[in-house]
CSV table of C-alpha atoms in Angstrom, one decimal:
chain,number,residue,atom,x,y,z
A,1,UNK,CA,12.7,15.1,-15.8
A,2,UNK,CA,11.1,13.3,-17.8
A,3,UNK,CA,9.2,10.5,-15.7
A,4,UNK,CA,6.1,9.6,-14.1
A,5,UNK,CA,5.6,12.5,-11.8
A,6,UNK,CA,7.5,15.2,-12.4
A,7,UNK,CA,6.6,14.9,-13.3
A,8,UNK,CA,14.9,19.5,-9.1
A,9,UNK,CA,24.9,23.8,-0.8
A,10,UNK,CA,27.9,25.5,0.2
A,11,UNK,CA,26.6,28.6,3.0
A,12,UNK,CA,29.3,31.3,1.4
A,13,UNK,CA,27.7,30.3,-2.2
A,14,UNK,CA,24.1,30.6,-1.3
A,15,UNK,CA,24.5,34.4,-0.4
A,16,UNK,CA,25.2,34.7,-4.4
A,17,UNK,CA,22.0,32.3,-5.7
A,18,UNK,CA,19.6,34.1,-3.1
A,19,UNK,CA,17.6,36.3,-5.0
A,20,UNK,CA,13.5,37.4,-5.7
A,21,UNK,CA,11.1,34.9,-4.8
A,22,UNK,CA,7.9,36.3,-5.7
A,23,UNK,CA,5.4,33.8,-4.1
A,24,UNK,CA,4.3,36.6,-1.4
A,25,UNK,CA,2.4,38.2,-4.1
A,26,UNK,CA,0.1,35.3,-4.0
A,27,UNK,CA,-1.3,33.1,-6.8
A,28,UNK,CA,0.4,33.9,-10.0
A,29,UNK,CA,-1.9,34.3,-13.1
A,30,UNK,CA,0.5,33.3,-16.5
A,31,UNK,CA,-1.2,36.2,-18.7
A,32,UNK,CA,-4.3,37.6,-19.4
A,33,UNK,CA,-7.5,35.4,-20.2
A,34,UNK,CA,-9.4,35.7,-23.3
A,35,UNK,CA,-12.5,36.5,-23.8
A,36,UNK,CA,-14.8,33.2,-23.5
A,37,UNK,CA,-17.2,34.4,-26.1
A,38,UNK,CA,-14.2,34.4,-28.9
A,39,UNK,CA,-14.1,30.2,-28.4
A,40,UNK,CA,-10.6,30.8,-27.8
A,41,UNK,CA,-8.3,29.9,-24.1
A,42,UNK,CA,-6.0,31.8,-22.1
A,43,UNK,CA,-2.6,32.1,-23.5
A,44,UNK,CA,0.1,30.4,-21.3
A,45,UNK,CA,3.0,32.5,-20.1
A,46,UNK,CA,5.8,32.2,-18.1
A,47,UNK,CA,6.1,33.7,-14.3
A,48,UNK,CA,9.0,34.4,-12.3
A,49,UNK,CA,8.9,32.5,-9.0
A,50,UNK,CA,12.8,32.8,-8.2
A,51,UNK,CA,15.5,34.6,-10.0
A,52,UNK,CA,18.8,34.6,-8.3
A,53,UNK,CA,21.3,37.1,-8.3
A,54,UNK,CA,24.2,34.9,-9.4
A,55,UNK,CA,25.1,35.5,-12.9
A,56,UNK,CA,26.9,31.9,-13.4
A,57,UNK,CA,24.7,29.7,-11.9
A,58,UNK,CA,21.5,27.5,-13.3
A,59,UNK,CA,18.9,25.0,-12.1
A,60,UNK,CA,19.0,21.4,-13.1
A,61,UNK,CA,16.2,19.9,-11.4
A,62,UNK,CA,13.0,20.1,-9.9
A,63,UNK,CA,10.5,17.9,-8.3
A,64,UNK,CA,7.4,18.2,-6.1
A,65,UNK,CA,6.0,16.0,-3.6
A,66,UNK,CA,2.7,18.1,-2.7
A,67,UNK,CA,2.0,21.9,-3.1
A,68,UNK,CA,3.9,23.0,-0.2
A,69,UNK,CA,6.9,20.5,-0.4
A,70,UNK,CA,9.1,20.4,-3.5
A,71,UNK,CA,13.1,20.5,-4.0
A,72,UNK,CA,15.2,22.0,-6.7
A,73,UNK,CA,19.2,21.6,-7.2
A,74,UNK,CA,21.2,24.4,-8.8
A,75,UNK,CA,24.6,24.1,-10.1
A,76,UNK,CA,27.1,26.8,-10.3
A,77,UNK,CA,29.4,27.7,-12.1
A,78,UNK,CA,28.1,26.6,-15.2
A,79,UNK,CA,30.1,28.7,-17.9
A,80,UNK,CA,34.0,29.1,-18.2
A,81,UNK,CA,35.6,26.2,-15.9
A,82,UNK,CA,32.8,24.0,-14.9
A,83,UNK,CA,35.3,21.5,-13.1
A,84,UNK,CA,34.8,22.4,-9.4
A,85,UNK,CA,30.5,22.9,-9.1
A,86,UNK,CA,28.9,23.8,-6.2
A,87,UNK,CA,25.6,22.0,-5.3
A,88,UNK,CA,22.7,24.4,-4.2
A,89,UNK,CA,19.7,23.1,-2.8
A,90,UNK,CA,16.2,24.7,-2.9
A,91,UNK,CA,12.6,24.2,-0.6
A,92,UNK,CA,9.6,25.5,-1.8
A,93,UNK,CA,7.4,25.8,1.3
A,94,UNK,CA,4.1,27.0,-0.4
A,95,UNK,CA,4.8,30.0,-0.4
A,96,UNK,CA,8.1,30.7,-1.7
A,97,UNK,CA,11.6,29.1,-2.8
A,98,UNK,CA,14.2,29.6,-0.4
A,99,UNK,CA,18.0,28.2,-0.3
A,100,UNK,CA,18.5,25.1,2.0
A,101,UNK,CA,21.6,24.3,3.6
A,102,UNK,CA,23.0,21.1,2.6
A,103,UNK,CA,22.1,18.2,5.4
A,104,UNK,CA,24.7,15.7,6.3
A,105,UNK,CA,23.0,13.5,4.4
A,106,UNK,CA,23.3,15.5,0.9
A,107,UNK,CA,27.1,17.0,1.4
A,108,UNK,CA,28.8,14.9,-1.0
A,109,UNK,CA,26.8,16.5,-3.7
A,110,UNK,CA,29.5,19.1,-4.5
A,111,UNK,CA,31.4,15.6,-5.6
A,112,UNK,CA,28.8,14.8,-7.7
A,113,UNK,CA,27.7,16.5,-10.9
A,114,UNK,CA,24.7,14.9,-12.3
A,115,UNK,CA,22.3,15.3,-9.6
A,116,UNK,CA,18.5,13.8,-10.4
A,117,UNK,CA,15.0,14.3,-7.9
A,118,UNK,CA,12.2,12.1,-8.8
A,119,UNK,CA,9.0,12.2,-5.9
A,120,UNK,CA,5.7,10.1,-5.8
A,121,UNK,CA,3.6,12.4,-3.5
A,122,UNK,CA,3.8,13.4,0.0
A,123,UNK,CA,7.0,11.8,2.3
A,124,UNK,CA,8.2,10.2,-1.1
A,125,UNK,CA,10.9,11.7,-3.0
A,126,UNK,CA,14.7,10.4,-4.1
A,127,UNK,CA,17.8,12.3,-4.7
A,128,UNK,CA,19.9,10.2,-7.4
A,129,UNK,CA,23.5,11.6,-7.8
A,130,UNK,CA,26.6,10.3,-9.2
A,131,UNK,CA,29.5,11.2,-11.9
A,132,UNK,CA,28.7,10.8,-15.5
A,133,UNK,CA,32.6,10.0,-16.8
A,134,UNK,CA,35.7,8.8,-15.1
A,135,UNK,CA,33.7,7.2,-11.8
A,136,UNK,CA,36.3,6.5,-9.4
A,137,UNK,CA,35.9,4.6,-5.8
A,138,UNK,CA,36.8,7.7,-4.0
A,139,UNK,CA,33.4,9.4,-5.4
A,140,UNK,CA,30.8,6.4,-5.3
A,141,UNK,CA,27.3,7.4,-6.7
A,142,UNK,CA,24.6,8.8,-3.7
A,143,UNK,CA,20.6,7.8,-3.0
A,144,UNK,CA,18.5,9.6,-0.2
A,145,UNK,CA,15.2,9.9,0.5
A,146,UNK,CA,12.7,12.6,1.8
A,147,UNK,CA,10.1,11.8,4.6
A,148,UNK,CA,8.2,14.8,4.5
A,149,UNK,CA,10.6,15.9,7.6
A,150,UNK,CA,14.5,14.4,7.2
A,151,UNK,CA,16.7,13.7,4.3
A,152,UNK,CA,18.3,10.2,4.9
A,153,UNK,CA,20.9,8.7,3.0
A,154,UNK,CA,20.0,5.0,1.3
A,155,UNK,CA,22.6,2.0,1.1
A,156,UNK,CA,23.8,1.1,-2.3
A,157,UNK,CA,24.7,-2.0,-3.5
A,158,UNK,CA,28.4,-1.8,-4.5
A,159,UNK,CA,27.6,-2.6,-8.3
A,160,UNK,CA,24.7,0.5,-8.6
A,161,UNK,CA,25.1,2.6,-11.3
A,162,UNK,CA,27.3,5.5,-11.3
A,163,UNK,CA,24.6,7.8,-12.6
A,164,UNK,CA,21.5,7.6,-12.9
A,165,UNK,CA,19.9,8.4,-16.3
A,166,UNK,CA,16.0,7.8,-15.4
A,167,UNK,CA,13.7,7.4,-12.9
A,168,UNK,CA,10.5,6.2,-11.5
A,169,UNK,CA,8.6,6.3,-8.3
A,170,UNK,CA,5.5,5.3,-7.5
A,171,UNK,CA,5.4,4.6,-4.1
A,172,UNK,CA,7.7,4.5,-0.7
A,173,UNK,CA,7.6,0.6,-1.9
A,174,UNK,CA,8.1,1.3,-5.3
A,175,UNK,CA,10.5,2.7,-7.6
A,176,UNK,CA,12.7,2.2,-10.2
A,177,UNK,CA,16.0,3.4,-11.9
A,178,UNK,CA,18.0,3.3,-15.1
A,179,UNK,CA,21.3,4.0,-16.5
A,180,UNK,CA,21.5,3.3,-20.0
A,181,UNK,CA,22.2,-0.1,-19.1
A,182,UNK,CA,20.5,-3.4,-19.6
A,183,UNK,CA,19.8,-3.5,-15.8
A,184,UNK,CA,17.5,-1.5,-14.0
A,185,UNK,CA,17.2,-1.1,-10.2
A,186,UNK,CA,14.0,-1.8,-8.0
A,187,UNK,CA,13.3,-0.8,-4.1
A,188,UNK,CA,11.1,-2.6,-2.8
A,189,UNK,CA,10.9,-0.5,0.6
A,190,UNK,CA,14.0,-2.1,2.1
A,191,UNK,CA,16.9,-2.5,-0.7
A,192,UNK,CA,17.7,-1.8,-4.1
A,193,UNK,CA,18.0,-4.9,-6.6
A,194,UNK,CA,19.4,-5.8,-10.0
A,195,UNK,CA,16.7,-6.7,-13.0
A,196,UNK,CA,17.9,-7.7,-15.9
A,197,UNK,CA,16.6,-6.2,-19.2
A,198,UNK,CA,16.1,-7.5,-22.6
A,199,UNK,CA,18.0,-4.0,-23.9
A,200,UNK,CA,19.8,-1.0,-22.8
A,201,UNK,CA,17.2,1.6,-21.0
A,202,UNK,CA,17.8,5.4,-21.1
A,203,UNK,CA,14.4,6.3,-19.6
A,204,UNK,CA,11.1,5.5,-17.7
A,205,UNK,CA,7.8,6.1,-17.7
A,206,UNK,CA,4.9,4.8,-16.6
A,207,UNK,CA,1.6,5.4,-14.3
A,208,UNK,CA,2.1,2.5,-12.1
A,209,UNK,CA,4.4,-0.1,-11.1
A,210,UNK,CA,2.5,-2.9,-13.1
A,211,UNK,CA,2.7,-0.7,-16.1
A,212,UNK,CA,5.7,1.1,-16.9
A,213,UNK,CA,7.6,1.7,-19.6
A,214,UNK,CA,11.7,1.5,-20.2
A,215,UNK,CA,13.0,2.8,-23.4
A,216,UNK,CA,16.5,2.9,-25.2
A,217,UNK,CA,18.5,0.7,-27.6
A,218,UNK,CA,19.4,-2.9,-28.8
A,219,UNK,CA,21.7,-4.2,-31.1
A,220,UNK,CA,21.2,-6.1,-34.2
A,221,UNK,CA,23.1,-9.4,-35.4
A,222,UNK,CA,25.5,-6.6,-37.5
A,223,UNK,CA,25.7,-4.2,-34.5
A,224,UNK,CA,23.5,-2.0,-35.3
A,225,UNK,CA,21.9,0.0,-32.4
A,226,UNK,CA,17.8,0.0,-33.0
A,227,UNK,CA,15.5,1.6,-30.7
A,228,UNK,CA,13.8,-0.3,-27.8
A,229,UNK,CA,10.4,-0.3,-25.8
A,230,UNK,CA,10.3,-2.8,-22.9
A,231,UNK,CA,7.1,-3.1,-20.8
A,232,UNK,CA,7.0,-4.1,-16.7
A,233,UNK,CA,3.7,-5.5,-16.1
A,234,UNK,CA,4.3,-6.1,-12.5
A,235,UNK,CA,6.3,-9.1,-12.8
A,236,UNK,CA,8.6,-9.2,-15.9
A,237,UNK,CA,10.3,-7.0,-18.3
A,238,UNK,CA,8.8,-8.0,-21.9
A,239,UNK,CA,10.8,-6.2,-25.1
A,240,UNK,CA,7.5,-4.7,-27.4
A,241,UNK,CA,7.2,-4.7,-30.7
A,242,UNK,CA,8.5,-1.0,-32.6
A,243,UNK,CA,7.5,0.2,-36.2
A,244,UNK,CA,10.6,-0.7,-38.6
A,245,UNK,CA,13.0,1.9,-38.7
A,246,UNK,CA,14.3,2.9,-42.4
A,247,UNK,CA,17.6,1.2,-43.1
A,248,UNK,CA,20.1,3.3,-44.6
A,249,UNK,CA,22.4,3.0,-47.6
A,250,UNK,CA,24.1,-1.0,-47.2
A,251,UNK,CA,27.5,1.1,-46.9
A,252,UNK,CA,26.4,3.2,-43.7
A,253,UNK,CA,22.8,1.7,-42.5
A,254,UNK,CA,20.6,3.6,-39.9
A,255,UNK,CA,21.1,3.2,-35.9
A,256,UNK,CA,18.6,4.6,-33.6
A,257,UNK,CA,17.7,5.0,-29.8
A,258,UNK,CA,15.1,6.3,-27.2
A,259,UNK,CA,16.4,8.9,-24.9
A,260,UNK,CA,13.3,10.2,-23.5
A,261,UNK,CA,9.7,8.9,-22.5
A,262,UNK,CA,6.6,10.2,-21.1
A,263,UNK,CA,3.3,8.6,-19.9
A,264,UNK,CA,-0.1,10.6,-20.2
A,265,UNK,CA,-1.9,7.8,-19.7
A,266,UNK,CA,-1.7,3.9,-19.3
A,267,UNK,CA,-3.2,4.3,-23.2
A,268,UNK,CA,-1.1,6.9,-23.9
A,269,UNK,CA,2.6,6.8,-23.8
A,270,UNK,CA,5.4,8.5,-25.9
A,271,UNK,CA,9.3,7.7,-26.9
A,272,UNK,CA,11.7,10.3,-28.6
A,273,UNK,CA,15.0,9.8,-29.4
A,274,UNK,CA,17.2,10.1,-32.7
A,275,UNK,CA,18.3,7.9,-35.9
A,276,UNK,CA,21.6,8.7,-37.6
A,277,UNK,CA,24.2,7.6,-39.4
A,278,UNK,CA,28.2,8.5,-39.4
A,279,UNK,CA,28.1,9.4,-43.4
A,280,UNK,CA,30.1,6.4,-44.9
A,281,UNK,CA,30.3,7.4,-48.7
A,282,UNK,CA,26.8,9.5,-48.5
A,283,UNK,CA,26.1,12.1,-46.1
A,284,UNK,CA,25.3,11.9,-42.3
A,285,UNK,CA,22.1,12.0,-41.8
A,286,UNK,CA,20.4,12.1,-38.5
A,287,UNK,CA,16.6,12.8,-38.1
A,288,UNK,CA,14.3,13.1,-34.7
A,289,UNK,CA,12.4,9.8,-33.7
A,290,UNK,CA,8.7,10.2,-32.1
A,291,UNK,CA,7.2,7.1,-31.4
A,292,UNK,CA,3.4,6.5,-29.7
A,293,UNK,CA,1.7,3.6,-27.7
A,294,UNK,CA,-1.9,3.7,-27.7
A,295,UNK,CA,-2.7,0.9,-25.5
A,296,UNK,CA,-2.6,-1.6,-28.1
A,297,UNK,CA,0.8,-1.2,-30.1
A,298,UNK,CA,3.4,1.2,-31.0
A,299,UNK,CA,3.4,3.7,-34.0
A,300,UNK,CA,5.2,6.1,-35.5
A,301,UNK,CA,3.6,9.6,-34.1
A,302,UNK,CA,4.2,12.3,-36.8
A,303,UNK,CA,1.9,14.9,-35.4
A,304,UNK,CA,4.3,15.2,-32.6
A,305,UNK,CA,7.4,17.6,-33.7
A,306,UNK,CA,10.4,16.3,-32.2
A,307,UNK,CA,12.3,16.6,-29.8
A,308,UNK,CA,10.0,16.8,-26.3
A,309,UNK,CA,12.1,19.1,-23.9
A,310,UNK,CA,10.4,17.9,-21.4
A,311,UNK,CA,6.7,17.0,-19.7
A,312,UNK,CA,4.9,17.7,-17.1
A,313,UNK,CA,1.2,18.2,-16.2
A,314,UNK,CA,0.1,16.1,-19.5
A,315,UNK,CA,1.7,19.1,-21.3
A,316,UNK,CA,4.8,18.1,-23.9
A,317,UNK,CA,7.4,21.0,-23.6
A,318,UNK,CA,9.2,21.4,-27.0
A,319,UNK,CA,10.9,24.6,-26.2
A,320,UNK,CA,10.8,27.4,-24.0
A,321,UNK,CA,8.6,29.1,-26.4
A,322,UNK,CA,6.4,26.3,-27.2
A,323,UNK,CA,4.2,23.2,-26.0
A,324,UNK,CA,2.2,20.4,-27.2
A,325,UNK,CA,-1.4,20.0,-25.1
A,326,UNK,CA,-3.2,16.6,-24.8
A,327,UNK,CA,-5.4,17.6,-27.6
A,328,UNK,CA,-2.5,17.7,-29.8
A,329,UNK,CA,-2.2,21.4,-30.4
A,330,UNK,CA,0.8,23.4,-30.5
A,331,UNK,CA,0.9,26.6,-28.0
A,332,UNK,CA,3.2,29.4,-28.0
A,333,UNK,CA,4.1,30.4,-24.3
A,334,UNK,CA,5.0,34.5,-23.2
A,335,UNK,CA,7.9,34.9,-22.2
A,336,UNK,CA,8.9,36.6,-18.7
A,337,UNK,CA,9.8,40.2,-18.2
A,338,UNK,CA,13.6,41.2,-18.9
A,339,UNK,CA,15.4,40.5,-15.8
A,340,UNK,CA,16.8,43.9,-14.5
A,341,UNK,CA,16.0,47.4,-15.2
A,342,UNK,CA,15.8,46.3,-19.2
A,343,UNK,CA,12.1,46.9,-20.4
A,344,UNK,CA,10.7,44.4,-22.7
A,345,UNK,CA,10.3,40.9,-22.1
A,346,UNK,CA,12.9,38.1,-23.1
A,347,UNK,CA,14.2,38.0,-26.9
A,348,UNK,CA,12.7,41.2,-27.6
A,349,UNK,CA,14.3,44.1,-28.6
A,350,UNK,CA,16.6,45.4,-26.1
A,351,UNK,CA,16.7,42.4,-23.8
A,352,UNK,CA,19.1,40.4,-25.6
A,353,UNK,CA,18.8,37.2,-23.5
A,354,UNK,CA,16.9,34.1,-23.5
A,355,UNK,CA,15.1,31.5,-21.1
A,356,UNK,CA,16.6,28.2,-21.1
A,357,UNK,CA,14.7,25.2,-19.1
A,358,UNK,CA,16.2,22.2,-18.5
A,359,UNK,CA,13.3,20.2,-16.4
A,360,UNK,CA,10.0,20.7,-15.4
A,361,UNK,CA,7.4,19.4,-12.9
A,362,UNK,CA,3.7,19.7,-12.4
A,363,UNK,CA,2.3,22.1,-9.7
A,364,UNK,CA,0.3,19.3,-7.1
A,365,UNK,CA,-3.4,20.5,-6.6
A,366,UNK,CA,-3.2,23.0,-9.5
A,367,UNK,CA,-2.7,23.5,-13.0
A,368,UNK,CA,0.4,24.7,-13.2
A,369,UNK,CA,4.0,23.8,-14.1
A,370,UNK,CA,7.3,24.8,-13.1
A,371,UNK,CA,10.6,25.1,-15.1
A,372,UNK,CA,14.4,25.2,-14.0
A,373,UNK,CA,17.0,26.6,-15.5
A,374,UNK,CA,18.5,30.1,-16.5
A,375,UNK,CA,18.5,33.4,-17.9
A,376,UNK,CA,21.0,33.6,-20.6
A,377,UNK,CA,22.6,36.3,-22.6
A,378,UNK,CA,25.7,38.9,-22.9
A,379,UNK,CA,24.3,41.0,-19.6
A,380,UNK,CA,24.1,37.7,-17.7
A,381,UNK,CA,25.9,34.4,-19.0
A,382,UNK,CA,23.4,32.6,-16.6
A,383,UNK,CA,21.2,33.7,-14.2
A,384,UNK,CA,19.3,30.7,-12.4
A,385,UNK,CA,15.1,31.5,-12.2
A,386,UNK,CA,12.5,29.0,-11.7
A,387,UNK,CA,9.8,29.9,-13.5
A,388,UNK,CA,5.6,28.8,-13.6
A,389,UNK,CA,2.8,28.5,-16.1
A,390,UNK,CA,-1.0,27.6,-16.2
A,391,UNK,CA,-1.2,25.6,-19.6
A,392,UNK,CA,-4.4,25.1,-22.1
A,393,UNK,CA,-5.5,21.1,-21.3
């Protein structure tokens, strides 16, 4: 969701998710443009491009491998008892977003909860999917790939990881994939193999496969967790140097990890995650972490408000509501109309429900961006909608 490029079914359930895909009303313009002579841009806002019917249902996952081929997943339910999900899949054609039934290939996903796309370009992409607790041999974790034409399932090696936590794909050749672990996974075109890492890995990024980016924890002689930045440079995994992370009280010191990273450039890469402490006999403290590579070495980035929600299109997504640009400005974002026959758009008065994204992915051969996710609130507990914007650079 947060990598490279990003960049997200049973037939009886898809009757429910169908819903409005408004891509035949042709390009959609995110709000009205300001005048050019005030010096100021266009303010970004949110457009419907599918809202299902299904009121406890929600996107997880989007990616796209050009403008006319991308792939979302959908979960449902997602409130109440969450224990037996169905797996939706979506194909966005260029035109609009339409349900897809399940291939052979794909129809363990119902098994499988966490459910991860991550695509290169055109004839690229990889569906990671797997079970986060309890993994058991009768559920073993899933890979396929996408052509361009077929969805074709990818042998495992019996040791990969139950569930992938990050990806990266660069090329049909090249990708990567993490679990939190302190091995990460390369295909190299023909097979998955193990690579050992100098630290656990939570996430990738990068904007090549001789530069890319794992980031996540390692321990200390005491056991403390610290964050971790280790760097491929197309042959070895090499642990980087991070700012010093304030220690704590003696009785309870600090620990701290990377959950999340996203490359804008090869001289511009960013790591969030968290530093906290259980309490001990002070307080628990816990604070945001927002770390920056500028080509040269890693800082401490406080302009950046933590934490990233996601990326996509060199745009830093810290809520719904709002986004960082590449220049380093925070942007508020319109929301979308009321679903229904409620006037008003989202969080306003008499609409009493909120947009809640969970990943994102850039448009290919635009500006745009899409987000997953749902339409929350008392009407609807969750009402899955993919929704677009055309963001200030």
């Amino acid at each position: 969701m947060p990598t490279l490029h990003r960049t997200v079914a049973a037939v009886a359930a898809l009757v429910i998710l169908a819903g409005c895909s408004h891509a035949q009303d042709g390009p959609q313009t995110p709000g009205a443009r300001a005048d050019d002579s005030t010096g100021q841009h266009a303010k970004a806002a949110w457009r419907y491009d599918y809202a299902g019917q299904d009121t406890n249902a929600a996107f997880s996952d989007v990616a796209a491998a050009s403008a006319d081929d991308a792939w979302a997943i959908a979960k449902s339910p997602v409130t109440g008892v969450v224990d037996n999900q169905d797996t939706h899949l979506f194909h966005y054609d260029g035109q609009r977003w339409q349900p897809f039934d399940l291939p052979p290939a794909l129809r363990r996903l119902d098994d499988l909860p966490l459910v991860r796309l991550e695509a290169s370009g055109p004839r690229d992409m990889w569906l990671f999917a797997g079970i986060v607790t309890h993994p058991d041999r009768s559920h073993p974790p899933l890979a396929a790939h996408w052509n361009g034409t077929t969805w074709r399932t990818v042998r495992l090696p019996h040791d990969f990881p139950q569930a992938v936590r990050g990806a990266a794909v660069f090329s049909p050749d090249d990708a990567w994939a993490v679990d939190g672990s302190d091995t990460a996974w390369h295909w190299d075109g023909q097979q998955w193999q193990a690579r050992s890492l100098p630290a656990k890995a939570q996430a990738l990024a990068g904007t090549s496969g001789k530069d890319l980016w794992a980031v996540g924890s390692g321990s200390t002689r005491r056991g403390q967790s610290r964050p971790a930045a280790l760097r491929w440079d197309g042959s070895r995994w090499k642990k980087a140097t991070l700012p010093a992370m304030p220690p704590g009280p003696q009785d309870d010191p600090h620990s701290g990890e990377l959950t999340r990273a996203v490359a804008l450039s090869a001289q511009d890469v960013r790591a969030f995650g968290q530093v906290s402490s259980e309490g001990g006999d002070t307080d628990a403290y816990s604070a945001g972490l927002a770390l920056r590579w500028d080509g040269t070495r890693w800082s401490q980035d406080d302009g950046v408000p933590c934490c990233v929600s996601g990326q996509a299109g060199g745009v830093l997504f810290l809520t719904p509501k709002r986004y960082l640009t590449s220049a380093g400005r925070q942007e508020r974002i319109t929301q979308p109309p009321c679903p229904g026959r409620r006037s008003g758009k989202l969080g306003e008065s008499g609409c009493r429900q909120k947009l809640q994204l969970e990943e994102y992915a850039a448009i290919p051969e635009s500006r745009e961006v899409w987000g997953v996710g749902s339409v929350r609130g008392q009407a609807a507990p969750s009402r899955p909608v993919i929704v677009r914007l055309r963001a200030a650079p």
